[in-house]
Amino acid sequence: MPNTRTERVNEPPSYLLPLLQLSDSALPTGGFSHSFGMETFLERGLIDGEASFAGWLSQFVGIQLTYSDGFALRLAYEASSVDEIARVDRMIAAAALPREVREAGTKMGARMLAIAGTVAPGARLAGYAADVGSGRCAGHPAVAFGVAGRQLGVPLEELLASYLFTAVTSLTQNAIRAIPIGQDAGQRVLLGTHPRIMDAVRRIQALDADDFGITAPGLEIAQMRHERQRVRMFMS
């Protein structure tokens, strides 16, 4: 007899695969070229192995990725207009005092915008891209990621976790090459970031406007010193 039973097949949410694509650490945004100050700590002997790198990365997540990139992503996600998105872009550009970090945001933002425009096309993302193209906005990957995530319908907490984990994965891959540490050590470091990332996701959702751009002076100084290092593997 023919099978008349109707089987229920569960499918993943429609945003999952586009989100995985945009979160891939191999996405060609240029992240492999930037250490965001880590190389200065390497040069000064303050990072010299798995444990010291893990400590530095934890602070980077808890400060810069929380109060700048992550907060900008949330604000771009919540923005009700292209003008509001442009305001967020100007805020994160102004908060990036080290020249190399500011330039990294512009370059990586342009690449993220181009890729996101293919993976998650929409009017808001196109409007932001037009503002970057005209010079009205500088461009930043966190802002582009936030706008694309809203267009895809990704819940904010998932979008934040994906962006933060992609950032620490890129930095860990760079540390594996630069320190160097082994691949297994890199995986242990990444596992250790999970609680820190989830804490950052919770804190980002509770921040208010006065919290934007909080930073650690030591990290900013290291990022500024990097451009004057004699030997460098990275652009920042």
XYZ file of C-alpha atoms in Angstrom:
236
model
C 0.000 0.000 0.000
C 1.252 3.534 -0.672
C 2.664 5.383 2.294
C 0.181 8.137 3.145
C 1.889 9.150 6.403
C 2.875 12.791 6.406
C 6.329 13.170 7.897
C 7.365 16.400 9.521
C 10.783 17.546 8.419
C 12.450 20.224 10.506
C 14.559 22.723 8.615
C 17.097 25.175 10.004
C 16.117 28.862 9.981
C 16.548 30.537 6.598
C 19.210 32.896 7.972
C 21.535 30.118 9.165
C 23.546 29.413 6.027
C 23.989 33.092 5.058
C 25.078 33.806 8.648
C 27.580 30.956 8.551
C 28.950 32.304 5.279
C 29.371 35.842 6.623
C 30.869 34.469 9.867
C 33.431 32.252 8.163
C 36.915 33.143 9.372
C 38.116 32.548 5.802
C 35.847 35.337 4.492
C 38.153 37.541 2.381
C 37.854 40.729 4.422
C 41.592 40.945 5.161
C 41.449 39.926 8.823
C 44.558 37.770 8.360
C 46.563 40.986 7.867
C 45.676 42.587 11.208
C 46.646 41.889 14.821
C 44.967 45.001 16.340
C 47.929 45.640 18.614
C 48.755 42.039 19.479
C 52.009 42.227 17.513
C 53.233 45.079 19.719
C 52.731 42.881 22.790
C 54.642 40.126 20.975
C 57.526 42.444 20.166
C 57.740 43.556 23.821
C 57.675 39.967 25.084
C 54.336 40.388 26.867
C 52.749 37.671 24.717
C 54.985 34.644 24.321
C 52.758 31.581 24.338
C 49.319 30.079 24.716
C 48.561 31.364 28.228
C 49.657 34.956 27.677
C 47.845 35.136 24.337
C 44.664 33.754 25.929
C 44.882 36.446 28.607
C 45.338 39.197 26.034
C 42.472 37.881 23.895
C 40.143 37.756 26.893
C 40.811 41.437 27.584
C 40.365 42.319 23.907
C 36.939 40.646 23.879
C 35.896 42.210 27.181
C 36.877 45.748 26.223
C 37.379 46.640 22.554
C 35.033 44.064 21.060
C 32.385 44.833 23.667
C 32.332 48.631 23.835
C 33.262 49.425 20.229
C 32.645 46.719 17.619
C 29.917 44.801 19.425
C 28.065 47.921 20.575
C 28.280 49.415 17.068
C 26.849 46.197 15.645
C 23.907 46.387 18.048
C 23.237 50.044 17.253
C 23.388 49.388 13.491
C 21.035 46.428 13.923
C 18.553 48.565 15.867
C 18.827 51.622 13.592
C 15.531 52.659 12.001
C 17.022 54.537 9.044
C 20.078 54.875 6.836
C 20.828 58.177 8.593
C 21.019 56.379 11.936
C 23.327 53.778 10.432
C 25.562 56.594 9.162
C 25.664 58.051 12.672
C 26.826 54.719 14.095
C 29.512 54.549 11.405
C 30.781 58.012 12.375
C 30.812 57.057 16.053
C 32.978 53.975 15.596
C 35.303 55.792 13.188
C 35.790 58.569 15.741
C 36.373 56.074 18.558
C 39.231 54.403 16.653
C 42.084 56.731 17.654
C 45.014 54.573 16.417
C 45.467 55.257 12.703
C 46.108 51.627 11.740
C 42.986 50.431 13.541
C 40.887 53.127 11.866
C 42.267 52.187 8.447
C 41.720 48.480 9.150
C 38.061 49.178 9.881
C 37.675 51.061 6.607
C 39.353 48.385 4.486
C 37.665 45.427 6.148
C 34.342 47.260 6.157
C 34.482 47.783 2.402
C 35.103 44.081 1.846
C 32.358 43.045 4.285
C 29.923 45.408 2.564
C 30.702 43.992 -0.865
C 30.272 40.388 0.288
C 27.207 41.089 2.429
C 25.599 42.884 -0.502
C 25.691 39.572 -2.374
C 24.778 37.281 0.535
C 22.128 39.500 2.184
C 21.012 42.142 -0.330
C 18.571 44.798 0.818
C 17.766 48.502 0.745
C 19.381 49.349 4.099
C 22.648 47.659 3.206
C 22.616 49.257 -0.236
C 22.029 52.661 1.355
C 24.963 52.164 3.708
C 27.168 51.029 0.817
C 26.191 54.154 -1.121
C 27.139 56.341 1.857
C 30.526 54.621 2.073
C 31.049 55.024 -1.663
C 30.239 58.731 -1.513
C 32.551 59.333 1.442
C 29.708 60.171 3.836
C 30.636 57.085 5.863
C 34.023 55.459 6.459
C 32.765 51.880 6.536
C 33.212 49.276 9.266
C 32.658 45.494 9.277
C 30.655 45.536 12.518
C 28.190 48.057 11.092
C 27.833 46.139 7.823
C 27.411 42.873 9.733
C 24.718 44.384 11.926
C 22.744 45.734 8.976
C 23.066 42.461 7.049
C 22.032 40.443 10.099
C 18.847 42.446 10.539
C 17.983 41.976 6.868
C 18.463 38.223 7.273
C 16.287 38.157 10.391
C 19.048 36.867 12.678
C 18.245 37.329 16.382
C 20.549 39.985 17.854
C 22.134 37.695 20.448
C 23.054 35.138 17.796
C 24.420 37.827 15.507
C 26.608 39.260 18.268
C 27.965 35.846 19.260
C 28.766 35.039 15.630
C 30.608 38.319 15.037
C 32.623 38.123 18.252
C 33.602 34.502 17.682
C 34.652 35.264 14.114
C 36.866 38.073 15.413
C 38.588 35.908 18.030
C 39.011 33.083 15.523
C 40.795 35.411 13.111
C 43.071 36.727 15.870
C 43.809 33.194 17.068
C 44.763 32.085 13.564
C 47.121 35.062 13.393
C 48.598 34.164 16.786
C 49.201 30.582 15.627
C 51.398 31.994 12.864
C 53.032 34.829 14.763
C 53.899 33.542 18.250
C 53.823 30.699 17.104
C 51.515 28.323 18.954
C 50.193 25.030 17.630
C 46.794 24.368 16.126
C 45.697 22.382 19.182
C 46.706 25.280 21.424
C 44.648 27.575 19.231
C 41.596 25.385 19.712
C 42.073 25.414 23.475
C 42.254 29.207 23.415
C 39.074 29.428 21.339
C 37.239 27.093 23.707
C 38.332 29.290 26.586
C 36.767 32.352 24.948
C 33.253 30.879 24.955
C 32.240 32.141 28.433
C 33.869 35.526 27.762
C 31.967 35.917 24.489
C 28.638 34.973 26.044
C 29.266 37.467 28.855
C 30.083 40.134 26.252
C 26.844 39.380 24.376
C 24.845 39.906 27.556
C 26.656 43.144 28.443
C 26.406 44.617 24.933
C 22.633 44.286 24.997
C 22.502 46.281 28.261
C 24.844 49.155 27.314
C 23.680 52.747 26.921
C 25.054 55.598 24.815
C 27.562 56.778 27.442
C 29.337 53.403 27.300
C 30.294 53.647 23.639
C 34.014 53.590 22.901
C 35.283 52.642 26.378
C 38.792 51.348 25.872
C 41.957 50.243 27.666
C 44.740 52.847 27.374
C 47.411 50.142 27.246
C 45.771 48.526 24.236
C 45.390 51.835 22.401
C 49.019 52.747 23.084
C 50.151 49.358 21.757
C 48.053 49.882 18.629
C 49.634 53.314 18.113
C 53.164 51.996 18.666
C 52.693 49.236 16.115
C 53.093 51.509 13.090
C 56.616 52.382 14.256
C 57.857 48.843 14.832
C 60.927 47.982 12.769
C 59.725 44.490 11.784
C 56.051 43.692 11.311
C 53.998 40.749 10.038
C 50.692 42.594 10.254
C 49.223 45.887 9.078
C 47.909 46.765 12.529
